PDB file of C-alpha atoms and ligand atoms in Angstrom:
ATOM      1  CA  UNK P 279     107.588  82.268  86.623  1.00 63.00           C
ATOM      2  CA  UNK P 280     108.331  85.310  89.220  1.00 72.00           C
ATOM      3  CA  UNK P 281     111.655  87.072  88.650  1.00 86.00           C
ATOM      4  CA  UNK P 282     112.932  88.175  92.010  1.00 92.00           C
ATOM      5  CA  UNK P 283     112.997  91.619  92.288  1.00 95.00           C
ATOM      6  CA  UNK P 284     115.753  93.989  94.138  1.00 97.00           C
ATOM      7  CA  UNK P 285     115.372  96.845  95.836  1.00 98.00           C
ATOM      8  CA  UNK P 286     115.963  98.912  93.335  1.00 98.00           C
ATOM      9  CA  UNK P 287     113.733  97.297  91.068  1.00 97.00           C
ATOM     10  CA  UNK P 288     110.910  97.603  93.756  1.00 98.00           C
ATOM     11  CA  UNK P 289     111.470 101.463  94.477  1.00 97.00           C
ATOM     12  CA  UNK P 290     111.327 101.858  90.817  1.00 97.00           C
ATOM     13  CA  UNK P 291     107.924 100.602  90.410  1.00 97.00           C
ATOM     14  CA  UNK P 292     106.530 103.914  92.365  1.00 98.00           C
ATOM     15  CA  UNK P 293     104.959 105.310  89.415  1.00 96.00           C
ATOM     16  CA  UNK P 294     105.085 102.684  87.216  1.00 97.00           C
ATOM     17  CA  UNK P 295     103.020  99.631  88.145  1.00 98.00           C
ATOM     18  CA  UNK P 296     101.490  98.927  91.438  1.00 98.00           C
ATOM     19  CA  UNK P 297     103.033  96.152  93.624  1.00 98.00           C
ATOM     20  CA  UNK P 298     101.399  93.171  95.306  1.00 98.00           C
ATOM     21  CA  UNK P 299     102.432  91.993  98.656  1.00 98.00           C
ATOM     22  CA  UNK P 300     101.023  88.984 100.545  1.00 98.00           C
ATOM     23  CA  UNK P 301     101.808  87.286 103.564  1.00 98.00           C
ATOM     24  CA  UNK P 302     102.350  83.947 104.202  1.00 98.00           C
ATOM     25  CA  UNK P 303     103.956  81.633 107.229  1.00 98.00           C
ATOM     26  CA  UNK P 304     105.011  78.509 105.699  1.00 98.00           C
ATOM     27  CA  UNK P 305     106.564  76.574 102.620  1.00 98.00           C
ATOM     28  CA  UNK P 306     103.252  75.437 101.682  1.00 98.00           C
ATOM     29  CA  UNK P 307     101.308  78.841 100.577  1.00 98.00           C
ATOM     30  CA  UNK P 308     104.975  80.489 100.187  1.00 98.00           C
ATOM     31  CA  UNK P 309     104.952  78.217  97.336  1.00 98.00           C
ATOM     32  CA  UNK P 310     101.844  79.188  95.818  1.00 98.00           C
ATOM     33  CA  UNK P 311     102.129  82.627  95.972  1.00 98.00           C
ATOM     34  CA  UNK P 312     106.078  82.722  94.763  1.00 97.00           C
ATOM     35  CA  UNK P 313     105.164  82.569  91.123  1.00 96.00           C
ATOM     36  CA  UNK P 314     102.525  85.223  91.849  1.00 96.00           C
ATOM     37  CA  UNK P 315     102.888  88.024  94.065  1.00 97.00           C
ATOM     38  CA  UNK P 316     105.767  90.766  94.299  1.00 97.00           C
ATOM     39  CA  UNK P 317     106.962  90.608  98.060  1.00 98.00           C
ATOM     40  CA  UNK P 318     105.875  87.993 100.431  1.00 98.00           C
ATOM     41  CA  UNK P 319     105.545  89.246 104.282  1.00 98.00           C
ATOM     42  CA  UNK P 320     106.538  86.910 107.220  1.00 98.00           C
ATOM     43  CA  UNK P 321     104.026  89.129 108.772  1.00 98.00           C
ATOM     44  CA  UNK P 322     103.383  88.796 113.080  1.00 98.00           C
ATOM     45  CA  UNK P 323      99.809  88.699 112.058  1.00 97.00           C
ATOM     46  CA  UNK P 324     100.745  85.087 112.187  1.00 97.00           C
ATOM     47  CA  UNK P 325     100.294  85.225 115.943  1.00 97.00           C
ATOM     48  CA  UNK P 326      97.202  85.452 115.492  1.00 94.00           C
ATOM     49  CA  UNK P 327      96.094  83.768 112.343  1.00 89.00           C
ATOM     50  CA  UNK P 328      98.390  80.646 112.779  1.00 92.00           C
ATOM     51  CA  UNK P 329      98.517  80.888 116.888  1.00 95.00           C
ATOM     52  CA  UNK P 330      95.411  81.655 117.641  1.00 94.00           C
ATOM     53  CA  UNK P 331      95.959  84.391 119.653  1.00 95.00           C
ATOM     54  CA  UNK P 332      94.172  87.395 120.062  1.00 94.00           C
ATOM     55  CA  UNK P 333      96.933  89.914 119.223  1.00 96.00           C
ATOM     56  CA  UNK P 334     100.447  90.090 117.941  1.00 97.00           C
ATOM     57  CA  UNK P 335     102.159  90.811 120.928  1.00 98.00           C
ATOM     58  CA  UNK P 336     103.267  87.713 121.915  1.00 98.00           C
ATOM     59  CA  UNK P 337     104.878  86.690 118.525  1.00 98.00           C
ATOM     60  CA  UNK P 338     108.972  86.051 119.768  1.00 98.00           C
ATOM     61  CA  UNK P 339     111.470  86.422 117.301  1.00 98.00           C
ATOM     62  CA  UNK P 340     112.438  82.650 117.364  1.00 98.00           C
ATOM     63  CA  UNK P 341     109.218  82.088 116.208  1.00 98.00           C
ATOM     64  CA  UNK P 342     109.523  84.823 113.645  1.00 98.00           C
ATOM     65  CA  UNK P 343     112.882  83.589 112.481  1.00 98.00           C
ATOM     66  CA  UNK P 344     111.395  79.906 112.433  1.00 98.00           C
ATOM     67  CA  UNK P 345     108.421  80.869 109.591  1.00 98.00           C
ATOM     68  CA  UNK P 346     110.751  82.683 107.896  1.00 98.00           C
ATOM     69  CA  UNK P 347     113.078  79.799 106.989  1.00 98.00           C
ATOM     70  CA  UNK P 348     109.706  77.965 106.266  1.00 98.00           C
ATOM     71  CA  UNK P 349     108.775  80.814 103.923  1.00 98.00           C
ATOM     72  CA  UNK P 350     111.737  80.913 102.423  1.00 98.00           C
ATOM     73  CA  UNK P 351     111.858  77.253 101.678  1.00 98.00           C
ATOM     74  CA  UNK P 352     108.875  77.820  99.544  1.00 97.00           C
ATOM     75  CA  UNK P 353     109.672  80.843  97.877  1.00 96.00           C
ATOM     76  CA  UNK P 354     112.355  80.884  96.274  1.00 87.00           C
ATOM     77  CA  UNK P 355     111.803  83.662  93.237  1.00 90.00           C
ATOM     78  CA  UNK P 356     109.904  86.333  95.794  1.00 93.00           C
ATOM     79  CA  UNK P 357     111.838  89.138  98.088  1.00 98.00           C
ATOM     80  CA  UNK P 358     110.481  88.125 101.621  1.00 98.00           C
ATOM     81  CA  UNK P 359     110.384  90.299 104.497  1.00 98.00           C
ATOM     82  CA  UNK P 360     110.034  89.373 107.758  1.00 98.00           C
ATOM     83  CA  UNK P 361     108.328  91.228 110.380  1.00 98.00           C
ATOM     84  CA  UNK P 362     110.355  91.912 113.563  1.00 98.00           C
ATOM     85  CA  UNK P 363     108.219  90.788 116.701  1.00 98.00           C
ATOM     86  CA  UNK P 364     107.227  93.278 119.813  1.00 98.00           C
ATOM     87  CA  UNK P 365     109.927  94.098 121.844  1.00 98.00           C
ATOM     88  CA  UNK P 366     113.062  93.144 119.496  1.00 98.00           C
ATOM     89  CA  UNK P 367     113.442  96.682 118.528  1.00 98.00           C
ATOM     90  CA  UNK P 368     113.414  99.253 121.450  1.00 98.00           C
ATOM     91  CA  UNK P 369     116.511 100.728 121.133  1.00 98.00           C
ATOM     92  CA  UNK P 370     119.132 101.361 117.663  1.00 98.00           C
ATOM     93  CA  UNK P 371     121.351  98.970 119.408  1.00 98.00           C
ATOM     94  CA  UNK P 372     118.952  95.721 120.434  1.00 98.00           C
ATOM     95  CA  UNK P 373     117.334  96.136 117.225  1.00 98.00           C
ATOM     96  CA  UNK P 374     120.665  95.145 115.635  1.00 98.00           C
ATOM     97  CA  UNK P 375     120.928  92.515 117.115  1.00 98.00           C
ATOM     98  CA  UNK P 376     117.771  91.049 116.521  1.00 98.00           C
ATOM     99  CA  UNK P 377     118.075  91.958 113.083  1.00 98.00           C
ATOM    100  CA  UNK P 378     120.907  90.705 111.909  1.00 98.00           C
ATOM    101  CA  UNK P 379     119.879  86.985 114.026  1.00 98.00           C
ATOM    102  CA  UNK P 380     116.696  87.153 111.119  1.00 98.00           C
ATOM    103  CA  UNK P 381     119.806  87.418 108.698  1.00 98.00           C
ATOM    104  CA  UNK P 382     121.824  85.235 109.900  1.00 98.00           C
ATOM    105  CA  UNK P 383     119.439  82.674 110.696  1.00 98.00           C
ATOM    106  CA  UNK P 384     117.083  83.030 107.561  1.00 98.00           C
ATOM    107  CA  UNK P 385     117.322  84.207 103.461  1.00 97.00           C
ATOM    108  CA  UNK P 386     115.082  86.737 104.551  1.00 98.00           C
ATOM    109  CA  UNK P 387     115.898  90.556 102.116  1.00 98.00           C
ATOM    110  CA  UNK P 388     114.596  92.468 104.613  1.00 98.00           C
ATOM    111  CA  UNK P 389     112.720  93.402 108.075  1.00 98.00           C
ATOM    112  CA  UNK P 390     109.516  95.237 108.747  1.00 98.00           C
ATOM    113  CA  UNK P 391     109.230  97.689 111.889  1.00 98.00           C
ATOM    114  CA  UNK P 392     106.156  99.625 112.954  1.00 98.00           C
ATOM    115  CA  UNK P 393     106.725 103.202 113.866  1.00 98.00           C
ATOM    116  CA  UNK P 394     107.394 106.434 112.659  1.00 98.00           C
ATOM    117  CA  UNK P 395     109.360 109.376 113.328  1.00 98.00           C
ATOM    118  CA  UNK P 396     110.596 108.016 116.782  1.00 98.00           C
ATOM    119  CA  UNK P 397     111.687 104.954 115.129  1.00 98.00           C
ATOM    120  CA  UNK P 398     113.847 106.910 112.377  1.00 98.00           C
ATOM    121  CA  UNK P 399     117.268 106.702 114.668  1.00 98.00           C
ATOM    122  CA  UNK P 400     116.380 102.653 114.958  1.00 98.00           C
ATOM    123  CA  UNK P 401     116.039 102.101 110.804  1.00 98.00           C
ATOM    124  CA  UNK P 402     118.754 104.525 110.276  1.00 98.00           C
ATOM    125  CA  UNK P 403     120.818 102.163 112.086  1.00 98.00           C
ATOM    126  CA  UNK P 404     119.329  98.788 110.505  1.00 98.00           C
ATOM    127  CA  UNK P 405     120.528 100.434 107.320  1.00 98.00           C
ATOM    128  CA  UNK P 406     123.599 101.488 108.158  1.00 98.00           C
ATOM    129  CA  UNK P 407     124.452  97.986 109.288  1.00 98.00           C
ATOM    130  CA  UNK P 408     123.641  96.418 106.154  1.00 98.00           C
ATOM    131  CA  UNK P 409     119.990  94.962 106.984  1.00 98.00           C
ATOM    132  CA  UNK P 410     117.354  96.253 104.480  1.00 98.00           C
ATOM    133  CA  UNK P 411     114.258  97.755 106.374  1.00 98.00           C
ATOM    134  CA  UNK P 412     110.538  98.495 105.436  1.00 99.00           C
ATOM    135  CA  UNK P 413     108.746 100.439 107.443  1.00 98.00           C
ATOM    136  CA  UNK P 414     105.013 100.665 109.163  1.00 98.00           C
ATOM    137  CA  UNK P 415     103.420 103.503 109.784  1.00 98.00           C
ATOM    138  CA  UNK P 416      99.262 104.313 110.393  1.00 98.00           C
ATOM    139  CA  UNK P 417      97.533 101.821 112.619  1.00 98.00           C
ATOM    140  CA  UNK P 418     100.159  99.747 114.369  1.00 98.00           C
ATOM    141  CA  UNK P 419      99.278  96.281 115.739  1.00 97.00           C
ATOM    142  CA  UNK P 420     101.931  95.754 118.100  1.00 98.00           C
ATOM    143  CA  UNK P 421     100.770  99.249 119.930  1.00 97.00           C
ATOM    144  CA  UNK P 422      96.833  97.630 120.208  1.00 97.00           C
ATOM    145  CA  UNK P 423      97.452  97.508 123.811  1.00 96.00           C
ATOM    146  CA  UNK P 424      98.947 101.148 124.644  1.00 95.00           C
ATOM    147  CA  UNK P 425      96.407 102.573 122.321  1.00 95.00           C
ATOM    148  CA  UNK P 426      93.354 100.407 123.498  1.00 96.00           C
ATOM    149  CA  UNK P 427      92.363  99.067 120.241  1.00 95.00           C
ATOM    150  CA  UNK P 428      92.897  99.357 116.322  1.00 95.00           C
ATOM    151  CA  UNK P 429      92.461 103.638 115.344  1.00 94.00           C
ATOM    152  CA  UNK P 430      92.238 104.355 112.051  1.00 96.00           C
ATOM    153  CA  UNK P 431      94.105 107.098 111.609  1.00 97.00           C
ATOM    154  CA  UNK P 432      94.104 110.270 109.492  1.00 97.00           C
ATOM    155  CA  UNK P 433      91.182 111.305 110.533  1.00 97.00           C
ATOM    156  CA  UNK P 434      92.230 114.984 111.315  1.00 98.00           C
ATOM    157  CA  UNK P 435      94.583 117.323 109.835  1.00 98.00           C
ATOM    158  CA  UNK P 436      97.026 116.823 112.502  1.00 98.00           C
ATOM    159  CA  UNK P 437      97.000 112.869 112.136  1.00 98.00           C
ATOM    160  CA  UNK P 438      97.715 113.900 108.461  1.00 98.00           C
ATOM    161  CA  UNK P 439     100.451 116.057 108.820  1.00 98.00           C
ATOM    162  CA  UNK P 440     101.733 113.328 111.362  1.00 98.00           C
ATOM    163  CA  UNK P 441     101.460 110.394 108.700  1.00 98.00           C
ATOM    164  CA  UNK P 442     103.324 112.805 106.120  1.00 98.00           C
ATOM    165  CA  UNK P 443     106.283 113.631 108.763  1.00 98.00           C
ATOM    166  CA  UNK P 444     106.560 109.780 109.828  1.00 98.00           C
ATOM    167  CA  UNK P 445     106.333 108.885 106.308  1.00 98.00           C
ATOM    168  CA  UNK P 446     109.476 111.765 104.931  1.00 98.00           C
ATOM    169  CA  UNK P 447     111.212 110.238 108.586  1.00 98.00           C
ATOM    170  CA  UNK P 448     111.268 106.607 107.576  1.00 98.00           C
ATOM    171  CA  UNK P 449     112.252 107.307 104.182  1.00 98.00           C
ATOM    172  CA  UNK P 450     115.381 109.469 105.381  1.00 98.00           C
ATOM    173  CA  UNK P 451     116.626 107.177 107.872  1.00 98.00           C
ATOM    174  CA  UNK P 452     116.620 104.326 104.431  1.00 98.00           C
ATOM    175  CA  UNK P 453     113.557 102.394 104.268  1.00 98.00           C
ATOM    176  CA  UNK P 454     113.431 100.995 101.070  1.00 98.00           C
ATOM    177  CA  UNK P 455     109.780 101.234 101.188  1.00 98.00           C
ATOM    178  CA  UNK P 456     107.005 102.190 103.744  1.00 98.00           C
ATOM    179  CA  UNK P 457     103.466  99.733 104.269  1.00 98.00           C
ATOM    180  CA  UNK P 458     100.726 102.234 105.992  1.00 98.00           C
ATOM    181  CA  UNK P 459      98.015 100.502 107.279  1.00 98.00           C
ATOM    182  CA  UNK P 460      94.502 101.576 108.456  1.00 98.00           C
ATOM    183  CA  UNK P 461      94.746 105.339 107.262  1.00 98.00           C
ATOM    184  CA  UNK P 462      92.174 107.489 105.714  1.00 98.00           C
ATOM    185  CA  UNK P 463      92.136 106.789 101.582  1.00 98.00           C
ATOM    186  CA  UNK P 464      92.486 110.719 100.949  1.00 98.00           C
ATOM    187  CA  UNK P 465      95.762 111.115 103.651  1.00 98.00           C
ATOM    188  CA  UNK P 466      96.963 107.463 102.507  1.00 98.00           C
ATOM    189  CA  UNK P 467      97.294 108.608  99.207  1.00 98.00           C
ATOM    190  CA  UNK P 468      98.547 112.041 100.206  1.00 98.00           C
ATOM    191  CA  UNK P 469     101.267 110.517 102.360  1.00 98.00           C
ATOM    192  CA  UNK P 470     102.106 107.896  99.110  1.00 98.00           C
ATOM    193  CA  UNK P 471     102.830 111.200  97.126  1.00 98.00           C
ATOM    194  CA  UNK P 472     104.820 113.320  99.870  1.00 98.00           C
ATOM    195  CA  UNK P 473     107.582 110.258  99.776  1.00 98.00           C
ATOM    196  CA  UNK P 474     110.050 109.031  96.779  1.00 98.00           C
ATOM    197  CA  UNK P 475     109.604 105.158  97.895  1.00 98.00           C
ATOM    198  CA  UNK P 476     106.957 102.751  97.679  1.00 98.00           C
ATOM    199  CA  UNK P 477     103.759 103.101 100.301  1.00 98.00           C
ATOM    200  CA  UNK P 478     102.050 100.005  99.831  1.00 98.00           C
ATOM    201  CA  UNK P 479      98.625  99.566 101.810  1.00 98.00           C
ATOM    202  CA  UNK P 480      96.185  97.890 103.955  1.00 98.00           C
ATOM    203  CA  UNK P 481      92.848  99.430 104.950  1.00 98.00           C
ATOM    204  CA  UNK P 482      94.279 102.419 102.839  1.00 98.00           C
ATOM    205  CA  UNK P 483      92.592 103.016  99.825  1.00 98.00           C
ATOM    206  CA  UNK P 484      93.693 102.689  96.120  1.00 98.00           C
ATOM    207  CA  UNK P 485      96.245 105.681  95.602  1.00 98.00           C
ATOM    208  CA  UNK P 486      99.114 104.520  96.951  1.00 98.00           C
ATOM    209  CA  UNK P 487     101.523 102.577  95.578  1.00 98.00           C
ATOM    210  CA  UNK P 488     100.693  98.645  96.153  1.00 98.00           C
ATOM    211  CA  UNK P 489      98.459  96.618  98.777  1.00 98.00           C
ATOM    212  CA  UNK P 490      99.251  93.953 101.447  1.00 98.00           C
ATOM    213  CA  UNK P 491      96.749  91.342 102.517  1.00 98.00           C
ATOM    214  CA  UNK P 492      97.061  88.636 104.741  1.00 97.00           C
ATOM    215  CA  UNK P 493      96.603  85.755 103.378  1.00 98.00           C
ATOM    216  CA  UNK P 494      94.297  84.014 105.516  1.00 96.00           C
ATOM    217  CA  UNK P 495      91.888  86.960 105.484  1.00 96.00           C
ATOM    218  CA  UNK P 496      91.720  87.158 101.549  1.00 97.00           C
ATOM    219  CA  UNK P 497      91.490  83.000 101.121  1.00 98.00           C
ATOM    220  CA  UNK P 498      88.871  83.957 103.823  1.00 97.00           C
ATOM    221  CA  UNK P 499      90.169  81.222 106.318  1.00 96.00           C
ATOM    222  CA  UNK P 500      90.364  83.276 108.923  1.00 92.00           C
ATOM    223  CA  UNK P 501      86.984  83.377 110.356  1.00 88.00           C
ATOM    224  CA  UNK P 502      87.173  84.960 114.098  1.00 84.00           C
ATOM    225  CA  UNK P 503      86.596  88.782 112.329  1.00 84.00           C
ATOM    226  CA  UNK P 504      87.205  90.377 108.973  1.00 89.00           C
ATOM    227  CA  UNK P 505      87.657  94.134 108.810  1.00 91.00           C
ATOM    228  CA  UNK P 506      86.259  96.350 106.611  1.00 93.00           C
ATOM    229  CA  UNK P 507      89.236  96.523 104.271  1.00 95.00           C
ATOM    230  CA  UNK P 508      89.177  92.544 103.607  1.00 97.00           C
ATOM    231  CA  UNK P 509      87.920  91.170 100.046  1.00 97.00           C
ATOM    232  CA  UNK P 510      87.736  87.727 100.225  1.00 97.00           C
ATOM    233  CA  UNK P 511      88.882  86.116  97.357  1.00 98.00           C
ATOM    234  CA  UNK P 512      88.079  82.336  98.187  1.00 98.00           C
ATOM    235  CA  UNK P 513      85.665  80.908 100.395  1.00 97.00           C
ATOM    236  CA  UNK P 514      88.482  79.565 102.411  1.00 98.00           C
ATOM    237  CA  UNK P 515      86.860  78.299 105.477  1.00 97.00           C
ATOM    238  CA  UNK P 516      83.399  76.938 103.578  1.00 97.00           C
ATOM    239  CA  UNK P 517      85.717  74.638 101.158  1.00 98.00           C
ATOM    240  CA  UNK P 518      88.044  73.339 103.655  1.00 98.00           C
ATOM    241  CA  UNK P 519      84.959  72.128 105.821  1.00 98.00           C
ATOM    242  CA  UNK P 520      83.269  71.321 102.981  1.00 98.00           C
ATOM    243  CA  UNK P 521      85.636  68.635 101.858  1.00 98.00           C
ATOM    244  CA  UNK P 522      86.481  67.479 105.333  1.00 98.00           C
ATOM    245  CA  UNK P 523      82.886  66.526 105.880  1.00 98.00           C
ATOM    246  CA  UNK P 524      83.332  64.984 102.511  1.00 98.00           C
ATOM    247  CA  UNK P 525      86.337  62.927 103.630  1.00 98.00           C
ATOM    248  CA  UNK P 526      84.419  62.040 106.793  1.00 98.00           C
ATOM    249  CA  UNK P 527      80.844  60.673 104.930  1.00 98.00           C
ATOM    250  CA  UNK P 528      83.428  58.820 102.881  1.00 98.00           C
ATOM    251  CA  UNK P 529      85.066  56.826 105.741  1.00 98.00           C
ATOM    252  CA  UNK P 530      81.807  56.654 107.394  1.00 98.00           C
ATOM    253  CA  UNK P 531      80.261  54.565 104.383  1.00 98.00           C
ATOM    254  CA  UNK P 532      83.882  52.653 103.724  1.00 98.00           C
ATOM    255  CA  UNK P 533      83.920  54.007 100.008  1.00 98.00           C
ATOM    256  CA  UNK P 534      87.178  55.537 100.885  1.00 98.00           C
ATOM    257  CA  UNK P 535      89.590  54.854 100.140  1.00 97.00           C
ATOM    258  CA  UNK P 536      88.403  52.988  96.923  1.00 96.00           C
ATOM    259  CA  UNK P 537      89.764  51.041  94.138  1.00 95.00           C
ATOM    260  CA  UNK P 538      91.791  53.289  93.050  1.00 96.00           C
ATOM    261  CA  UNK P 539      93.579  54.589  96.448  1.00 96.00           C
ATOM    262  CA  UNK P 540      94.333  51.108  97.076  1.00 97.00           C
ATOM    263  CA  UNK P 541      97.991  49.045  96.891  1.00 97.00           C
TER     264      UNK P 541
HETATM  265  O1  KIV A1348     101.889  91.312 110.414  1.00 74.43           O
HETATM  266  C1  KIV A1348     101.820  91.467 108.947  1.00 74.43           C
HETATM  267  O2  KIV A1348     100.858  90.813 108.611  1.00 74.43           O
HETATM  268  C2  KIV A1348     101.325  92.639 108.524  1.00 74.43           C
HETATM  269  C3  KIV A1348     100.625  92.898 107.545  1.00 74.43           C
HETATM  270  C4  KIV A1348      99.046  93.629 108.287  1.00 74.43           C
HETATM  271  C5  KIV A1348     100.917  94.648 106.970  1.00 74.43           C
HETATM  272  O3  KIV A1348     102.361  93.723 109.316  1.00 74.43           O
END
């Protein structure tokens, strides 16, 4: 069984062992991941793989709280981080009101917000008021419409310098760890080396302090598109379709239910 990590233990993992983070959106999958993962992220990516939307932007605070409650019901031992959805942290004050709701209405251990230097004062305000914050720098999915697409970061010196400044500002503001997404591997490694908190990568190479993947991607359940950084550890979609086809075949052949599945 997994022993729940404290923030101190998460921070101490840096330089000791890589951290494993995975998303979950419901109790069913959270319970399966709970004994294995270090951290479960209730990502707003649920808006795409669970909600069928084309990006994360329409996820609401109510939906995030509902899914966080469900994940916490399944995950008794993992450290759970809830994503703050788009539009819920435009100012430090509004961020605190909304993050307070996440903490009051679910047992989440921390929230995650996207942004670097420009979000440092918001992160500090949350941390000063008792909310643990995970930062998120690099490619920011909530900025996809503003930036006109998903843009890999760290492609030149000025982007690399900015990413290091972002990580340092987020750390100084009090974030206990930082997700770094869609960044050239050599730059992500430098970013991880420039701060004392764990930097957890997604599409950021292996030189960081841990990895995070969206569960429906790594289980091969999400078929719409597969980013380059996703490794499918299971052919989930094929297995599910095969199972449902077998069920249908047996229903039509009246071979299900058979004797052992009948009262
Ligand atoms: O929403 C999410 O799942 C995330 C991960 C991509 C890190 O933020």
